[in-house]
XYZ file of C-alpha atoms in Angstrom:
603
model
C -19.847 5.776 -5.543
C -22.029 7.973 -3.387
C -22.684 10.354 -6.314
C -23.592 7.410 -8.538
C -26.064 6.173 -5.929
C -27.535 9.668 -5.700
C -27.859 9.935 -9.466
C -29.424 6.497 -9.678
C -32.008 7.283 -6.978
C -32.798 10.695 -8.526
C -33.196 9.357 -12.065
C -35.318 6.474 -10.818
C -37.672 8.947 -9.119
C -37.771 11.140 -12.231
C -38.552 8.221 -14.516
C -41.320 6.982 -12.236
C -42.943 10.420 -12.295
C -42.588 11.083 -16.022
C -43.218 7.604 -17.400
C -46.675 8.530 -18.645
C -46.047 12.245 -19.252
C -45.567 13.794 -22.710
C -41.981 13.934 -23.887
C -40.213 17.228 -23.123
C -37.546 18.960 -25.130
C -34.038 19.108 -23.762
C -33.685 22.168 -21.570
C -37.390 22.708 -20.963
C -37.020 22.011 -17.238
C -34.375 22.043 -14.556
C -33.073 19.035 -12.641
C -33.930 19.096 -8.933
C -31.295 20.468 -6.582
C -30.618 16.982 -5.153
C -29.030 16.065 -8.493
C -26.185 18.482 -7.846
C -25.561 17.538 -4.226
C -22.521 15.269 -4.480
C -21.871 15.236 -0.749
C -25.020 13.424 0.316
C -24.012 11.066 3.127
C -24.594 7.437 2.184
C -23.769 5.289 5.201
C -24.577 2.014 6.862
C -23.868 3.509 10.291
C -27.304 4.117 11.747
C -28.740 3.960 15.236
C -28.980 0.598 16.984
C -32.020 1.787 18.965
C -33.635 4.478 16.772
C -36.540 4.973 19.189
C -34.360 5.128 22.288
C -34.031 2.661 25.145
C -37.127 2.081 27.233
C -36.289 -1.184 29.014
C -33.160 -2.550 30.695
C -32.959 -6.163 31.902
C -30.064 -8.135 33.328
C -28.790 -11.676 33.521
C -26.061 -13.088 35.788
C -24.310 -15.989 34.098
C -21.121 -18.037 34.035
C -18.088 -16.493 32.353
C -15.429 -18.941 31.134
C -11.982 -17.383 31.305
C -9.441 -18.967 28.972
C -10.343 -22.535 29.922
C -13.542 -24.350 30.990
C -12.330 -24.811 34.553
C -11.711 -21.082 35.077
C -15.052 -19.445 35.752
C -16.602 -16.447 37.426
C -20.107 -15.026 37.697
C -20.764 -11.916 35.656
C -23.832 -9.773 34.978
C -24.763 -8.648 31.467
C -27.494 -6.186 30.505
C -29.963 -6.098 27.620
C -31.921 -3.251 26.067
C -35.458 -3.236 24.660
C -35.742 -7.022 24.727
C -32.773 -7.613 22.360
C -31.530 -10.598 24.351
C -28.793 -11.434 21.844
C -27.026 -8.079 22.312
C -25.268 -7.881 25.719
C -24.090 -4.671 27.394
C -21.689 -4.178 30.305
C -22.013 -1.854 33.271
C -18.809 0.182 32.822
C -18.111 0.032 36.566
C -17.681 -3.744 36.090
C -14.997 -3.364 33.404
C -12.120 -3.766 35.933
C -13.569 -7.170 36.842
C -13.201 -8.280 33.221
C -9.701 -6.851 32.982
C -8.576 -8.512 36.202
C -9.896 -11.839 34.954
C -8.292 -11.454 31.516
C -4.854 -10.608 32.824
C -5.157 -13.523 35.223
C -2.671 -12.313 37.818
C -4.136 -13.752 41.041
C -1.969 -11.694 43.378
C -2.939 -8.536 41.517
C -6.703 -9.008 41.311
C -8.461 -5.940 42.625
C -5.235 -3.954 42.950
C -4.482 -2.899 39.386
C -7.388 -0.549 38.725
C -8.908 2.454 40.449
C -12.202 3.965 39.338
C -13.452 7.529 39.792
C -16.697 9.139 38.697
C -16.639 12.783 37.640
C -19.854 14.136 36.182
C -20.894 11.915 33.282
C -17.450 10.290 32.995
C -15.926 7.180 34.518
C -12.120 7.182 34.936
C -10.264 3.875 35.210
C -6.630 4.272 36.282
C -3.957 1.602 36.273
C -1.051 1.063 38.661
C 1.369 2.130 35.895
C -0.245 5.588 35.689
C -2.174 5.124 32.426
C -5.926 5.662 32.351
C -9.084 5.245 30.289
C -12.120 7.560 30.331
C -15.701 6.666 29.456
C -17.310 10.015 28.616
C -21.061 9.590 28.246
C -21.538 13.245 27.413
C -19.187 13.223 24.412
C -19.951 9.544 23.641
C -16.250 8.671 23.604
C -13.764 6.264 25.181
C -10.308 7.843 25.549
C -6.908 6.501 26.620
C -3.946 8.682 27.491
C -1.676 5.807 26.409
C -3.722 2.844 25.290
C -0.715 0.578 24.718
C 0.346 0.934 28.333
C -3.204 0.595 29.622
C -3.610 -2.797 27.942
C -0.004 -3.981 28.472
C 0.825 -6.922 30.765
C 2.002 -6.085 34.270
C 5.589 -4.895 34.554
C 5.914 -3.842 30.913
C 7.863 -0.616 30.467
C 8.209 -0.575 26.659
C 4.761 -0.843 25.139
C 6.097 -1.789 21.679
C 8.054 -4.775 22.999
C 6.524 -7.540 20.872
C 8.024 -10.253 23.058
C 5.664 -9.270 25.904
C 2.621 -11.057 24.559
C 4.168 -14.511 24.689
C 7.245 -14.294 26.851
C 5.629 -13.079 30.054
C 3.920 -16.466 30.287
C 7.159 -18.282 29.433
C 10.138 -18.744 31.707
C 12.729 -18.955 28.894
C 12.138 -15.479 27.550
C 12.812 -13.737 30.849
C 15.870 -15.888 31.428
C 17.453 -15.837 27.972
C 16.385 -12.533 26.419
C 17.366 -9.061 27.612
C 15.866 -5.834 26.228
C 16.814 -2.167 26.318
C 15.175 0.864 24.695
C 17.166 3.063 22.333
C 14.330 5.161 20.920
C 10.697 5.482 21.940
C 8.090 7.933 20.736
C 4.729 7.948 22.431
C 1.711 8.272 20.198
C -1.230 10.593 20.392
C -4.025 10.131 22.893
C -6.408 7.459 21.615
C -9.982 8.680 21.277
C -12.664 6.295 20.075
C -15.743 8.292 19.087
C -18.480 5.740 19.591
C -21.123 8.338 18.791
C -19.721 8.765 15.279
C -20.192 5.045 14.724
C -23.688 4.973 16.260
C -22.437 2.578 18.953
C -24.636 3.061 22.027
C -23.066 4.569 25.136
C -26.060 4.638 27.438
C -26.335 6.567 30.699
C -29.528 5.382 32.405
C -30.395 6.110 36.045
C -26.777 7.016 36.857
C -25.461 3.754 35.373
C -23.335 3.650 32.229
C -23.611 0.837 29.697
C -21.535 -0.025 26.630
C -21.724 -3.132 24.401
C -19.728 -6.164 25.474
C -18.177 -6.147 21.994
C -16.759 -2.660 22.522
C -14.913 -3.813 25.648
C -13.602 -6.817 23.720
C -12.290 -4.715 20.841
C -10.797 -1.778 22.710
C -9.559 -3.362 25.942
C -8.758 -7.032 25.321
C -7.799 -7.528 21.679
C -4.158 -6.510 22.257
C -3.686 -9.351 24.722
C -5.379 -11.715 22.239
C -8.674 -12.181 24.059
C -12.144 -12.003 22.542
C -15.337 -11.666 24.572
C -18.154 -13.860 23.287
C -21.769 -14.453 24.316
C -23.967 -17.326 23.162
C -27.230 -16.636 24.946
C -26.325 -18.824 27.944
C -22.735 -18.017 28.865
C -19.937 -15.517 28.386
C -16.516 -16.528 27.097
C -13.084 -14.954 27.312
C -11.576 -16.826 24.367
C -7.786 -16.672 23.952
C -5.697 -16.312 20.810
C -8.577 -16.043 18.362
C -9.546 -19.626 19.071
C -12.198 -21.698 20.797
C -9.904 -24.681 21.207
C -6.727 -23.694 23.083
C -5.832 -22.527 26.548
C -3.335 -19.613 26.429
C 0.192 -20.339 27.591
C -0.123 -24.127 27.608
C -1.491 -24.969 24.182
C -3.604 -27.748 25.718
C -6.942 -28.478 24.038
C -9.993 -26.902 25.614
C -13.673 -27.586 25.225
C -14.954 -24.115 24.407
C -16.333 -25.459 21.137
C -18.822 -27.699 22.914
C -19.731 -24.999 25.407
C -20.104 -22.307 22.758
C -22.262 -24.143 20.221
C -25.243 -25.108 22.356
C -28.143 -23.678 20.325
C -29.825 -24.253 17.006
C -29.207 -21.813 14.175
C -31.165 -18.567 14.569
C -31.544 -15.151 12.991
C -30.147 -12.000 14.574
C -32.256 -9.281 16.123
C -32.310 -5.991 14.274
C -30.332 -4.359 17.097
C -27.593 -7.009 17.015
C -27.395 -6.807 13.225
C -26.818 -3.057 13.296
C -24.381 -3.136 16.224
C -22.357 -5.875 14.508
C -21.902 -3.628 11.480
C -21.157 -0.463 13.463
C -18.628 -2.140 15.737
C -16.888 -3.862 12.823
C -16.392 -0.493 11.133
C -14.942 0.988 14.342
C -12.448 -1.788 15.033
C -11.225 -2.040 11.448
C -10.904 1.731 11.046
C -8.911 1.764 14.277
C -6.720 -1.330 14.058
C -6.282 -2.695 10.536
C -2.581 -2.092 10.019
C -2.594 -2.181 6.207
C -5.520 0.186 5.591
C -3.272 2.750 3.913
C -1.797 0.137 1.596
C -5.323 -1.000 0.679
C -6.424 2.620 0.079
C -9.094 2.463 2.784
C -9.964 5.571 4.768
C -13.391 4.333 5.917
C -14.561 0.745 6.135
C -18.165 1.954 6.006
C -17.341 3.417 2.586
C -15.527 0.233 1.577
C -18.490 -1.966 2.483
C -20.789 0.276 0.436
C -18.446 0.453 -2.536
C -17.892 -3.328 -2.649
C -21.503 -4.314 -1.932
C -20.542 -6.209 1.231
C -22.889 -3.968 3.201
C -25.991 -5.893 2.111
C -24.689 -9.089 3.726
C -23.203 -7.385 6.759
C -26.592 -5.782 7.468
C -28.516 -9.018 6.906
C -30.301 -10.738 9.805
C -28.983 -14.061 8.492
C -25.715 -14.834 10.351
C -24.520 -16.876 7.356
C -24.456 -13.663 5.326
C -22.135 -12.024 7.847
C -19.806 -15.018 7.659
C -19.808 -14.823 3.872
C -18.957 -11.115 3.941
C -16.142 -11.705 6.468
C -14.683 -14.346 4.186
C -14.787 -11.944 1.276
C -13.221 -9.183 3.358
C -10.369 -11.205 4.907
C -9.526 -13.643 2.131
C -10.662 -11.662 -0.886
C -10.055 -7.978 -0.187
C -7.298 -8.156 2.455
C -5.648 -11.265 0.987
C -2.661 -10.602 3.274
C -2.182 -14.185 4.577
C -2.696 -12.990 8.171
C -6.429 -12.303 7.834
C -9.067 -15.035 7.932
C -12.179 -16.214 9.765
C -11.203 -18.600 12.567
C -14.585 -19.595 14.052
C -18.194 -19.075 13.030
C -20.979 -17.598 15.146
C -22.966 -19.634 17.650
C -26.026 -18.384 15.761
C -25.087 -20.751 12.930
C -25.211 -23.802 15.185
C -22.554 -26.423 15.781
C -22.434 -27.951 12.309
C -19.599 -27.200 9.921
C -20.533 -24.158 7.915
C -20.157 -24.098 4.153
C -18.849 -20.552 3.851
C -17.817 -18.594 0.817
C -14.137 -18.991 1.616
C -13.533 -21.088 -1.480
C -14.635 -18.245 -3.718
C -11.710 -16.113 -2.569
C -9.009 -18.746 -2.227
C -8.235 -19.134 -5.911
C -5.241 -16.840 -6.175
C -4.002 -17.839 -2.726
C -4.213 -21.545 -3.535
C -2.621 -20.981 -6.929
C 0.389 -19.342 -5.298
C 0.555 -21.972 -2.567
C 0.362 -24.792 -5.113
C 3.125 -23.210 -7.180
C 5.333 -22.819 -4.145
C 4.521 -26.338 -2.922
C 5.542 -27.825 -6.263
C 8.609 -25.641 -6.450
C 9.932 -25.807 -2.879
C 8.248 -28.671 -1.025
C 8.899 -31.213 -3.739
C 12.451 -29.989 -4.285
C 13.225 -30.355 -0.590
C 11.480 -33.709 -0.333
C 13.577 -35.079 -3.170
C 16.748 -34.084 -1.342
C 15.469 -34.914 2.174
C 12.788 -37.637 1.894
C 12.925 -38.272 5.669
C 12.822 -34.594 6.634
C 15.468 -31.935 7.079
C 17.697 -32.171 10.158
C 17.572 -29.031 12.236
C 21.366 -28.752 12.292
C 23.882 -30.018 9.725
C 27.551 -29.447 8.982
C 29.248 -29.540 5.597
C 32.922 -28.827 6.137
C 33.234 -25.286 7.433
C 29.548 -24.481 6.901
C 26.690 -25.113 9.337
C 23.059 -25.227 8.190
C 20.193 -24.521 10.588
C 16.627 -25.034 9.345
C 13.612 -23.393 10.992
C 10.192 -23.980 9.424
C 8.528 -22.065 12.236
C 9.501 -20.044 15.294
C 8.467 -21.877 18.430
C 9.545 -22.500 22.015
C 7.966 -24.560 24.777
C 6.447 -22.162 27.332
C 6.668 -24.843 30.027
C 10.437 -25.328 29.695
C 13.190 -23.230 31.267
C 15.796 -24.482 28.750
C 18.385 -24.627 31.531
C 20.015 -27.683 33.107
C 19.026 -29.858 30.159
C 20.796 -31.670 27.360
C 20.085 -29.896 24.091
C 19.233 -32.039 21.076
C 19.019 -31.506 17.331
C 15.298 -30.788 17.693
C 13.944 -29.136 14.544
C 10.486 -28.727 16.136
C 11.705 -26.459 18.948
C 13.434 -23.321 17.664
C 14.968 -22.291 20.975
C 16.353 -25.731 21.808
C 17.781 -25.940 18.285
C 19.462 -22.536 18.676
C 21.045 -23.604 21.966
C 22.166 -26.903 20.430
C 23.578 -25.213 17.311
C 25.365 -22.617 19.437
C 27.113 -25.349 21.414
C 28.207 -27.084 18.201
C 29.320 -23.999 16.264
C 31.273 -22.495 19.175
C 32.748 -25.771 20.437
C 36.473 -26.043 20.947
C 38.370 -26.444 17.658
C 35.178 -25.893 15.696
C 35.743 -25.762 11.913
C 32.630 -23.649 11.348
C 33.152 -20.244 9.761
C 29.900 -19.991 7.760
C 26.405 -20.261 9.253
C 23.418 -20.637 6.931
C 19.905 -20.120 8.298
C 17.288 -21.821 6.095
C 13.965 -19.952 6.281
C 12.661 -21.019 2.870
C 9.699 -22.836 4.462
C 9.254 -20.570 7.499
C 5.719 -19.190 7.717
C 6.222 -17.352 11.018
C 5.431 -18.119 14.626
C 6.345 -16.671 18.018
C 7.958 -13.242 17.958
C 10.096 -14.122 20.988
C 12.013 -16.851 19.192
C 12.389 -14.760 16.028
C 13.988 -12.010 18.122
C 16.193 -14.561 19.894
C 17.328 -15.865 16.518
C 18.351 -12.387 15.389
C 20.130 -11.588 18.650
C 21.995 -14.891 18.496
C 23.121 -14.489 14.889
C 24.132 -10.841 15.154
C 25.248 -10.574 18.760
C 22.303 -8.256 19.427
C 19.015 -7.619 17.623
C 17.486 -4.278 16.769
C 13.695 -4.378 16.405
C 11.738 -1.382 15.159
C 7.965 -1.205 15.465
C 5.339 1.384 14.592
C 1.796 1.427 15.985
C -0.549 2.607 13.238
C -3.400 3.194 15.678
C -1.744 6.015 17.629
C 1.473 6.785 15.746
C 3.823 5.563 18.460
C 7.102 4.044 17.340
C 10.221 2.654 18.914
C 13.518 0.835 18.484
C 14.460 -1.866 20.965
C 17.753 -3.722 21.373
C 17.793 -7.372 22.481
C 20.625 -9.531 23.799
C 20.500 -13.321 23.941
C 22.095 -15.727 26.406
C 23.210 -18.298 23.832
C 24.700 -20.789 26.273
C 22.022 -20.335 28.976
C 24.546 -19.606 31.724
C 22.723 -16.549 33.050
C 25.172 -14.043 31.552
C 24.732 -11.910 28.437
C 27.139 -10.664 25.783
C 29.891 -13.180 26.366
C 31.817 -14.763 23.496
C 29.787 -17.964 23.906
C 26.392 -16.229 23.733
C 26.184 -15.295 20.070
C 27.855 -15.854 16.734
C 28.361 -12.120 16.329
C 31.427 -11.351 14.243
C 32.923 -14.852 14.546
C 31.084 -16.331 11.564
C 29.820 -15.300 8.156
C 26.007 -15.301 8.284
C 23.818 -16.362 5.365
C 20.046 -16.707 5.164
C 18.008 -18.676 2.609
C 14.643 -17.114 1.726
C 11.708 -17.779 -0.577
C 8.163 -16.498 -1.181
C 7.137 -18.892 1.626
C 9.218 -16.904 4.138
C 6.354 -15.018 5.753
C 5.559 -12.975 8.889
C 8.390 -13.669 11.383
C 9.968 -15.695 8.586
C 10.071 -12.389 6.689
C 11.023 -10.233 9.680
C 14.256 -12.101 10.397
C 15.753 -11.771 6.882
C 14.598 -8.142 6.692
C 16.456 -7.322 9.894
C 19.472 -9.358 8.825
C 19.697 -7.435 5.583
C 19.193 -4.117 7.322
C 22.124 -4.950 9.610
C 24.498 -5.209 6.619
C 26.099 -8.151 8.418
C 24.388 -11.046 6.640
C 23.940 -12.260 3.070
C 20.529 -13.308 1.740
C 20.244 -16.037 -0.912
C 17.148 -17.247 -2.775
C 14.008 -15.445 -3.910
C 12.150 -12.437 -2.547
C 10.523 -13.249 0.806
C 6.759 -13.379 1.216
C 6.257 -10.259 3.337
C 3.926 -9.859 6.282
C 4.679 -6.774 8.338
C 1.930 -6.640 10.936
C 1.439 -8.583 14.133
C -1.676 -10.747 13.878
C -4.635 -9.342 15.831
C -7.448 -11.762 16.787
C -10.896 -10.138 16.841
C -14.545 -11.091 17.018
C -17.835 -9.688 15.795
C -20.788 -8.777 17.993
C -22.781 -11.645 16.473
C -20.150 -14.177 17.509
C -17.735 -14.818 14.629
C -14.001 -14.896 15.303
C -11.419 -13.678 12.802
C -7.843 -12.401 12.528
C -6.395 -9.382 10.743
C -3.029 -7.753 10.204
C -3.026 -5.609 13.325
C -1.825 -2.137 14.189
C 1.703 -3.066 15.326
C 3.762 -2.914 12.146
C 7.283 -4.301 11.939
C 9.670 -1.946 10.202
C 13.206 -1.207 9.218
C 14.786 2.216 9.724
C 16.700 4.034 7.027
C 17.960 7.546 7.662
C 15.675 7.808 10.674
C 12.524 6.881 8.707
C 10.424 3.791 9.495
C 9.681 1.583 6.477
C 7.300 -1.372 6.540
C 8.657 -4.826 5.621
C 5.298 -5.962 4.219
C 6.528 -6.112 0.625
C 9.182 -8.664 1.519
C 12.936 -8.426 1.141
C 15.086 -9.099 -1.921
C 18.013 -11.510 -1.765
C 21.554 -10.301 -2.208
C 22.102 -13.243 -4.552
C 19.140 -14.640 -6.456
C 18.766 -18.416 -6.710
C 15.469 -19.336 -8.361
C 15.965 -23.108 -8.449
C 15.294 -24.465 -4.938
C 17.066 -27.705 -5.817
C 20.301 -25.726 -5.512
C 19.289 -24.488 -2.049
C 18.633 -27.984 -0.695
C 21.717 -29.540 -2.284
C 23.897 -28.507 0.632
C 27.159 -29.645 -0.936
C 26.451 -27.620 -4.081
C 25.328 -24.625 -2.012
C 28.405 -24.794 0.211
C 30.640 -24.556 -2.854
C 28.471 -21.726 -4.190
C 28.852 -19.801 -0.910
C 32.628 -20.258 -1.019
C 32.666 -18.503 -4.382
C 30.609 -15.501 -3.295
C 32.435 -12.179 -2.946
């Protein structure tokens, strides 16, 4: 692509010079040297402040942390009058981190800062550290996963950390041990290579607010936003939910307070540069999409013209094309538009890229949804018994973070995965139980909370093995989980898990996605369960919520990739998993009497 651009520019110049000149014979003159230079660097990564920084101003404003009622005062800085592009004094970064982790007893005690030459060191209580090096224009972590991990975490690839540490049931009902852990390489983010300003002015270091959001907070699902009046620490890629409780918030009203406006030139360029950095660093399926540089991708696809436009609607359009069109991985999408577009609903280009996605969804809806509705017009019970076979249906993986799931009567609650597991366990393992076959129906399961997916595996198998690889630093690990299936405070008893007492089956379809794909993949890899149906829908990476410097919010397939291990090698589960026995007609899957007889005949 770069050579084609070079040839086009060269030939255009030649034609403009020779348009009125007499025709020459072939070979009468030589092409200029530039014609043969195939390595000319064509890039959208250029300086945000090409003439340097001559003015620094500041503004102290209200920062909303997770919910409107949680606030603190914070000072942002602005360069050369670009009042839509906020910077942070790096010595204030621990304040942001303390607020984000929201551990009141720990505030002010987790981080220690030291200044050595032109570098600021931030050390954590767990021994990990980050270095802002203004000489090399880099931000380095010795172990980034541990630096951004919640307090008390000892295994940085434990995917149950993100949700369970805010939930009582996970600590009480799920136990984890490490069998294999490989630390990754030191993480070095070369901001200078991306033309992202790291400014050292009068002995004070400044970096963009967006850089702190991307590198320090994205792994705990926070995005830092600025709307000209206030700063926001928005949880879970959303403006409308408070983390941990799921209660509605009012960030939407607080965030969209201005009329639509164009971006400054500085903000436009920083938005592009920062987007390239975060995607190069954290998009977990870059290799599968044959992307080595997102700057190159944006040039080669033509998205660069919209990403470098001052019109914020153009950025939104390009993000739609990137997430829904190019990525098309069902995890990636725009979740909220920029404050610069105003509060009205934005007519984005999403529809242009939804054709193939909607076609597949419509096919699956007709095939599976209608088939199930015909058999279960009033909805599928969470737990059913047909003779010696129990059926358990999960359409999502969810647990109530406000419940302890102890000292309560468990019900056949299909909306709460953990309560349904505990209920099913009590029925299947009851005295004189006739159940010898357990069928888990994941045909409509589009994913959900990793904690409950892991609990499901540990319950079915009497212990779950989860393998994860971090594509950002190369770290990888295998973790073993045990589940307290009768919530009595003890693990690995005969009443905790089905283990070897029952034959395990799992129903899958192309709608089995994300955690709904992880569970059957791990079941099959265990060689202790039988899969029935059609190939699952894939989805290997943990969703990573991000934002852009100009205020859009979006999600991607992140850098923590779920895997299976074969002969010591980690393999992604993104392509889905094949059934052991193919059943292409979903009517047979939802006719439980027919399916029970079919299972009885399987070898």
